[in-house]
PDB file of C-alpha atoms in Angstrom:
ATOM      1  CA  MET I 158    -111.296 -51.341-129.751  1.00  0.00           C
ATOM      2  CA  SER I 159    -109.059 -52.276-126.872  1.00  0.00           C
ATOM      3  CA  LEU I 160    -106.218 -50.029-125.845  1.00  0.00           C
ATOM      4  CA  HIS I 161    -103.781 -52.663-127.059  1.00  0.00           C
ATOM      5  CA  ASP I 162    -105.114 -52.884-130.599  1.00  0.00           C
ATOM      6  CA  LYS I 163    -102.968 -51.126-133.134  1.00  0.00           C
ATOM      7  CA  PRO I 164    -104.933 -49.101-135.700  1.00  0.00           C
ATOM      8  CA  LYS I 165    -105.020 -50.738-139.128  1.00  0.00           C
ATOM      9  CA  TYR I 166    -104.523 -47.428-140.943  1.00  0.00           C
ATOM     10  CA  LYS I 167    -101.746 -45.081-139.902  1.00  0.00           C
ATOM     11  CA  PHE I 168    -104.053 -42.116-140.531  1.00  0.00           C
ATOM     12  CA  GLN I 169    -106.596 -43.344-137.970  1.00  0.00           C
ATOM     13  CA  SER I 170    -106.425 -43.646-134.205  1.00  0.00           C
ATOM     14  CA  VAL I 171    -109.148 -46.324-134.034  1.00  0.00           C
ATOM     15  CA  SER I 172    -109.515 -49.872-135.291  1.00  0.00           C
ATOM     16  CA  PHE I 173    -112.814 -51.746-135.148  1.00  0.00           C
ATOM     17  CA  LYS I 174    -113.210 -55.466-135.745  1.00  0.00           C
ATOM     18  CA  THR I 175    -117.013 -55.392-136.053  1.00  0.00           C
ATOM     19  CA  VAL I 176    -119.836 -53.010-136.878  1.00  0.00           C
ATOM     20  CA  GLU I 177    -120.995 -53.447-133.279  1.00  0.00           C
ATOM     21  CA  GLU I 178    -117.639 -52.129-131.996  1.00  0.00           C
ATOM     22  CA  PHE I 179    -117.971 -49.201-134.381  1.00  0.00           C
ATOM     23  CA  LEU I 180    -121.482 -48.423-133.101  1.00  0.00           C
ATOM     24  CA  GLU I 181    -120.395 -48.648-129.449  1.00  0.00           C
ATOM     25  CA  TYR I 182    -117.637 -46.104-130.112  1.00  0.00           C
ATOM     26  CA  LEU I 183    -119.921 -43.380-131.479  1.00  0.00           C
ATOM     27  CA  PRO I 184    -121.155 -40.435-129.428  1.00  0.00           C
ATOM     28  CA  GLU I 185    -124.917 -40.562-128.836  1.00  0.00           C
ATOM     29  CA  ASP I 186    -125.795 -37.801-131.332  1.00  0.00           C
ATOM     30  CA  GLU I 187    -123.922 -39.527-134.172  1.00  0.00           C
ATOM     31  CA  LEU I 188    -125.201 -42.960-133.146  1.00  0.00           C
ATOM     32  CA  LYS I 189    -128.814 -41.843-133.578  1.00  0.00           C
ATOM     33  CA  ILE I 190    -128.095 -40.584-137.097  1.00  0.00           C
ATOM     34  CA  VAL I 191    -126.064 -43.673-138.042  1.00  0.00           C
ATOM     35  CA  LYS I 192    -128.834 -46.020-136.868  1.00  0.00           C
ATOM     36  CA  VAL I 193    -131.416 -44.264-139.057  1.00  0.00           C
ATOM     37  CA  LEU I 194    -129.123 -44.201-142.107  1.00  0.00           C
ATOM     38  CA  ARG I 195    -128.051 -47.802-141.604  1.00  0.00           C
ATOM     39  CA  LYS I 196    -131.679 -48.960-141.390  1.00  0.00           C
ATOM     40  CA  LEU I 197    -132.481 -47.053-144.598  1.00  0.00           C
ATOM     41  CA  VAL I 198    -129.693 -48.849-146.441  1.00  0.00           C
ATOM     42  CA  LEU I 199    -130.396 -52.313-145.035  1.00  0.00           C
ATOM     43  CA  ASP I 200    -134.155 -51.983-145.695  1.00  0.00           C
ATOM     44  CA  SER I 201    -133.688 -50.530-149.198  1.00  0.00           C
ATOM     45  CA  LEU I 202    -131.095 -52.912-150.624  1.00  0.00           C
ATOM     46  CA  PRO I 203    -131.963 -56.616-150.514  1.00  0.00           C
ATOM     47  CA  GLY I 204    -128.803 -58.684-150.505  1.00  0.00           C
ATOM     48  CA  VAL I 205    -126.608 -55.782-149.444  1.00  0.00           C
ATOM     49  CA  THR I 206    -123.326 -56.565-147.707  1.00  0.00           C
ATOM     50  CA  GLU I 207    -122.183 -54.350-144.861  1.00  0.00           C
ATOM     51  CA  LYS I 208    -118.438 -54.288-144.287  1.00  0.00           C
ATOM     52  CA  LEU I 209    -116.116 -52.031-142.360  1.00  0.00           C
ATOM     53  CA  SER I 210    -113.572 -50.262-144.500  1.00  0.00           C
ATOM     54  CA  TYR I 211    -111.479 -47.396-143.142  1.00  0.00           C
ATOM     55  CA  ASN I 212    -113.289 -48.234-139.866  1.00  0.00           C
ATOM     56  CA  VAL I 213    -116.708 -47.155-141.162  1.00  0.00           C
ATOM     57  CA  PRO I 214    -119.514 -49.190-142.770  1.00  0.00           C
ATOM     58  CA  PHE I 215    -119.520 -49.504-146.545  1.00  0.00           C
ATOM     59  CA  TYR I 216    -122.385 -51.180-148.408  1.00  0.00           C
ATOM     60  CA  LYS I 217    -122.311 -53.191-151.619  1.00  0.00           C
ATOM     61  CA  VAL I 218    -124.425 -55.593-153.608  1.00  0.00           C
ATOM     62  CA  HIS I 219    -122.108 -56.163-156.574  1.00  0.00           C
ATOM     63  CA  ARG I 220    -119.747 -53.218-156.156  1.00  0.00           C
ATOM     64  CA  GLY I 221    -119.488 -50.401-153.663  1.00  0.00           C
ATOM     65  CA  ILE I 222    -122.710 -48.398-153.421  1.00  0.00           C
ATOM     66  CA  CYS I 223    -122.568 -46.180-150.347  1.00  0.00           C
ATOM     67  CA  PHE I 224    -121.000 -45.577-146.945  1.00  0.00           C
ATOM     68  CA  ILE I 225    -121.722 -43.950-143.597  1.00  0.00           C
ATOM     69  CA  TRP I 226    -118.870 -41.923-142.111  1.00  0.00           C
ATOM     70  CA  PRO I 227    -119.377 -40.220-138.730  1.00  0.00           C
ATOM     71  CA  SER I 228    -117.072 -37.273-138.093  1.00  0.00           C
ATOM     72  CA  SER I 229    -115.868 -38.879-134.838  1.00  0.00           C
ATOM     73  CA  VAL I 230    -114.034 -41.518-136.923  1.00  0.00           C
ATOM     74  CA  LYS I 231    -111.168 -39.372-138.090  1.00  0.00           C
ATOM     75  CA  TRP I 232    -108.949 -39.791-141.110  1.00  0.00           C
ATOM     76  CA  GLY I 233    -105.643 -37.998-140.870  1.00  0.00           C
ATOM     77  CA  LYS I 234    -105.734 -34.796-138.869  1.00  0.00           C
ATOM     78  CA  GLY I 235    -109.503 -34.618-138.866  1.00  0.00           C
ATOM     79  CA  HIS I 236    -112.472 -33.726-140.988  1.00  0.00           C
ATOM     80  CA  SER I 237    -113.962 -30.573-142.327  1.00  0.00           C
ATOM     81  CA  TRP I 238    -117.465 -31.694-141.335  1.00  0.00           C
ATOM     82  CA  THR I 239    -119.468 -32.445-138.231  1.00  0.00           C
ATOM     83  CA  GLY I 240    -122.229 -34.987-137.824  1.00  0.00           C
ATOM     84  CA  VAL I 241    -122.475 -37.967-140.158  1.00  0.00           C
ATOM     85  CA  ARG I 242    -121.601 -38.161-143.847  1.00  0.00           C
ATOM     86  CA  PHE I 243    -123.632 -40.448-146.108  1.00  0.00           C
ATOM     87  CA  GLY I 244    -121.668 -40.999-149.298  1.00  0.00           C
ATOM     88  CA  PHE I 245    -122.202 -42.592-152.680  1.00  0.00           C
ATOM     89  CA  GLN I 246    -119.148 -44.238-154.193  1.00  0.00           C
ATOM     90  CA  GLN I 247    -120.458 -43.672-157.729  1.00  0.00           C
ATOM     91  CA  GLY I 248    -122.139 -40.361-156.919  1.00  0.00           C
ATOM     92  CA  ASN I 249    -120.986 -38.895-160.216  1.00  0.00           C
ATOM     93  CA  LEU I 250    -123.329 -41.311-162.021  1.00  0.00           C
ATOM     94  CA  LEU I 251    -126.428 -40.298-160.040  1.00  0.00           C
ATOM     95  CA  SER I 252    -128.894 -37.869-161.585  1.00  0.00           C
ATOM     96  CA  ASP I 253    -128.875 -35.098-159.003  1.00  0.00           C
ATOM     97  CA  GLU I 254    -130.893 -32.353-160.676  1.00  0.00           C
ATOM     98  CA  ILE I 255    -131.735 -30.719-157.322  1.00  0.00           C
ATOM     99  CA  ASN I 256    -128.086 -30.661-156.184  1.00  0.00           C
ATOM    100  CA  TYR I 257    -128.953 -32.563-153.029  1.00  0.00           C
ATOM    101  CA  LEU I 258    -125.498 -34.107-152.821  1.00  0.00           C
ATOM    102  CA  ASP I 259    -122.292 -32.266-152.039  1.00  0.00           C
ATOM    103  CA  LYS I 260    -119.465 -32.758-154.494  1.00  0.00           C
ATOM    104  CA  GLY I 261    -116.705 -30.615-153.069  1.00  0.00           C
ATOM    105  CA  GLU I 262    -113.647 -31.040-155.261  1.00  0.00           C
ATOM    106  CA  ARG I 263    -114.411 -34.721-155.827  1.00  0.00           C
ATOM    107  CA  LYS I 264    -115.053 -36.226-159.240  1.00  0.00           C
ATOM    108  CA  GLN I 265    -116.697 -39.500-158.227  1.00  0.00           C
ATOM    109  CA  VAL I 266    -117.682 -39.744-154.553  1.00  0.00           C
ATOM    110  CA  PHE I 267    -120.580 -37.437-153.615  1.00  0.00           C
ATOM    111  CA  TRP I 268    -122.209 -37.145-150.193  1.00  0.00           C
ATOM    112  CA  LYS I 269    -124.732 -35.551-147.869  1.00  0.00           C
ATOM    113  CA  ASN I 270    -123.879 -34.502-144.309  1.00  0.00           C
ATOM    114  CA  PHE I 271    -126.415 -34.850-141.519  1.00  0.00           C
ATOM    115  CA  SER I 272    -126.135 -33.090-138.170  1.00  0.00           C
ATOM    116  CA  SER I 273    -129.369 -34.512-136.727  1.00  0.00           C
ATOM    117  CA  VAL I 274    -131.978 -37.161-137.466  1.00  0.00           C
ATOM    118  CA  LYS I 275    -134.384 -34.334-138.394  1.00  0.00           C
ATOM    119  CA  ASP I 276    -132.126 -33.466-141.350  1.00  0.00           C
ATOM    120  CA  ILE I 277    -132.759 -36.848-142.989  1.00  0.00           C
ATOM    121  CA  ASP I 278    -135.419 -36.850-145.712  1.00  0.00           C
ATOM    122  CA  ALA I 279    -135.834 -40.634-145.784  1.00  0.00           C
ATOM    123  CA  ASP I 280    -137.871 -40.786-148.998  1.00  0.00           C
ATOM    124  CA  LEU I 281    -135.479 -38.545-150.896  1.00  0.00           C
ATOM    125  CA  LEU I 282    -132.399 -40.388-149.658  1.00  0.00           C
ATOM    126  CA  LYS I 283    -134.012 -43.746-150.509  1.00  0.00           C
ATOM    127  CA  SER I 284    -134.563 -42.536-154.073  1.00  0.00           C
ATOM    128  CA  TYR I 285    -130.810 -41.909-154.357  1.00  0.00           C
ATOM    129  CA  ILE I 286    -130.065 -45.308-152.792  1.00  0.00           C
ATOM    130  CA  PHE I 287    -132.403 -47.023-155.275  1.00  0.00           C
ATOM    131  CA  GLU I 288    -130.787 -45.221-158.208  1.00  0.00           C
ATOM    132  CA  ALA I 289    -127.329 -46.191-156.936  1.00  0.00           C
ATOM    133  CA  ALA I 290    -128.508 -49.825-156.741  1.00  0.00           C
ATOM    134  CA  ILE I 291    -129.726 -49.681-160.352  1.00  0.00           C
ATOM    135  CA  ILE I 292    -126.352 -48.305-161.452  1.00  0.00           C
ATOM    136  CA  ASP I 293    -124.646 -51.086-159.498  1.00  0.00           C
ATOM    137  CA  GLN I 294    -126.770 -53.730-161.267  1.00  0.00           C
ATOM    138  CA  GLU I 295    -126.197 -52.150-164.684  1.00  0.00           C
ATOM    139  CA  LYS I 296    -122.426 -52.177-164.153  1.00  0.00           C
ATOM    140  CA  LYS I 297    -122.610 -55.853-163.153  1.00  0.00           C
ATOM    141  CA  ASP I 298    -124.705 -56.692-166.221  1.00  0.00           C
ATOM    142  CA  LYS I 299    -122.357 -54.750-168.507  1.00  0.00           C
ATOM    143  CA  ASN I 300    -119.329 -56.554-167.074  1.00  0.00           C
ATOM    144  CA  ASN I 301    -121.063 -59.912-167.585  1.00  0.00           C
ATOM    145  CA  GLY I 302    -122.001 -59.125-171.176  1.00  0.00           C
ATOM    146  CA  ALA I 303    -125.738 -58.805-170.549  1.00  0.00           C
ATOM    147  CA  SER I 304    -127.682 -56.258-172.528  1.00  0.00           C
TER     148      SER I 304
END
C-alpha cells in the first residue's frame, strides 16, 4: 500500500490491492504462518478462489469457506488475539467434537489462532477444511435443487 492510498474501510489503516501486497506487509513471524496456512488451503481445495476482503485473504469455491486473518491487519481499534487467525465462515456447521475451534461469542464464524508454525496440525486442519468444502458443495447442490 502506498502512503497515498486511502484505506477502503474506515476501520482499517491499510488497503491492499493484491494478495502479494498483503504478504509483503506482514511481519516475518506472521508471514511464515500465513504461508503454511495458505498452502494448506490452496492444496486442499481444487478450484478455490482467493480474494482479499477486509484486506485479508478469503477462500471460496461456491460460497465463503475460510479466511486467514493476521493480527497485524487491524479492524477498528485492534484485536484481542496475536498471531494468525484461521477462520471458517460456516464454522457452526462443522462437527467439532474435540472443540478444536474457538467460538467466542460468535454464532457462525469459528476459528483457530496460531502463534507459530509449530502450532499448526496440518492433518487436523485439513480435515476441517475438507468438511467445510463438503458443506459448501451441499449448500450449492441444495440451492440448485439437487438431491
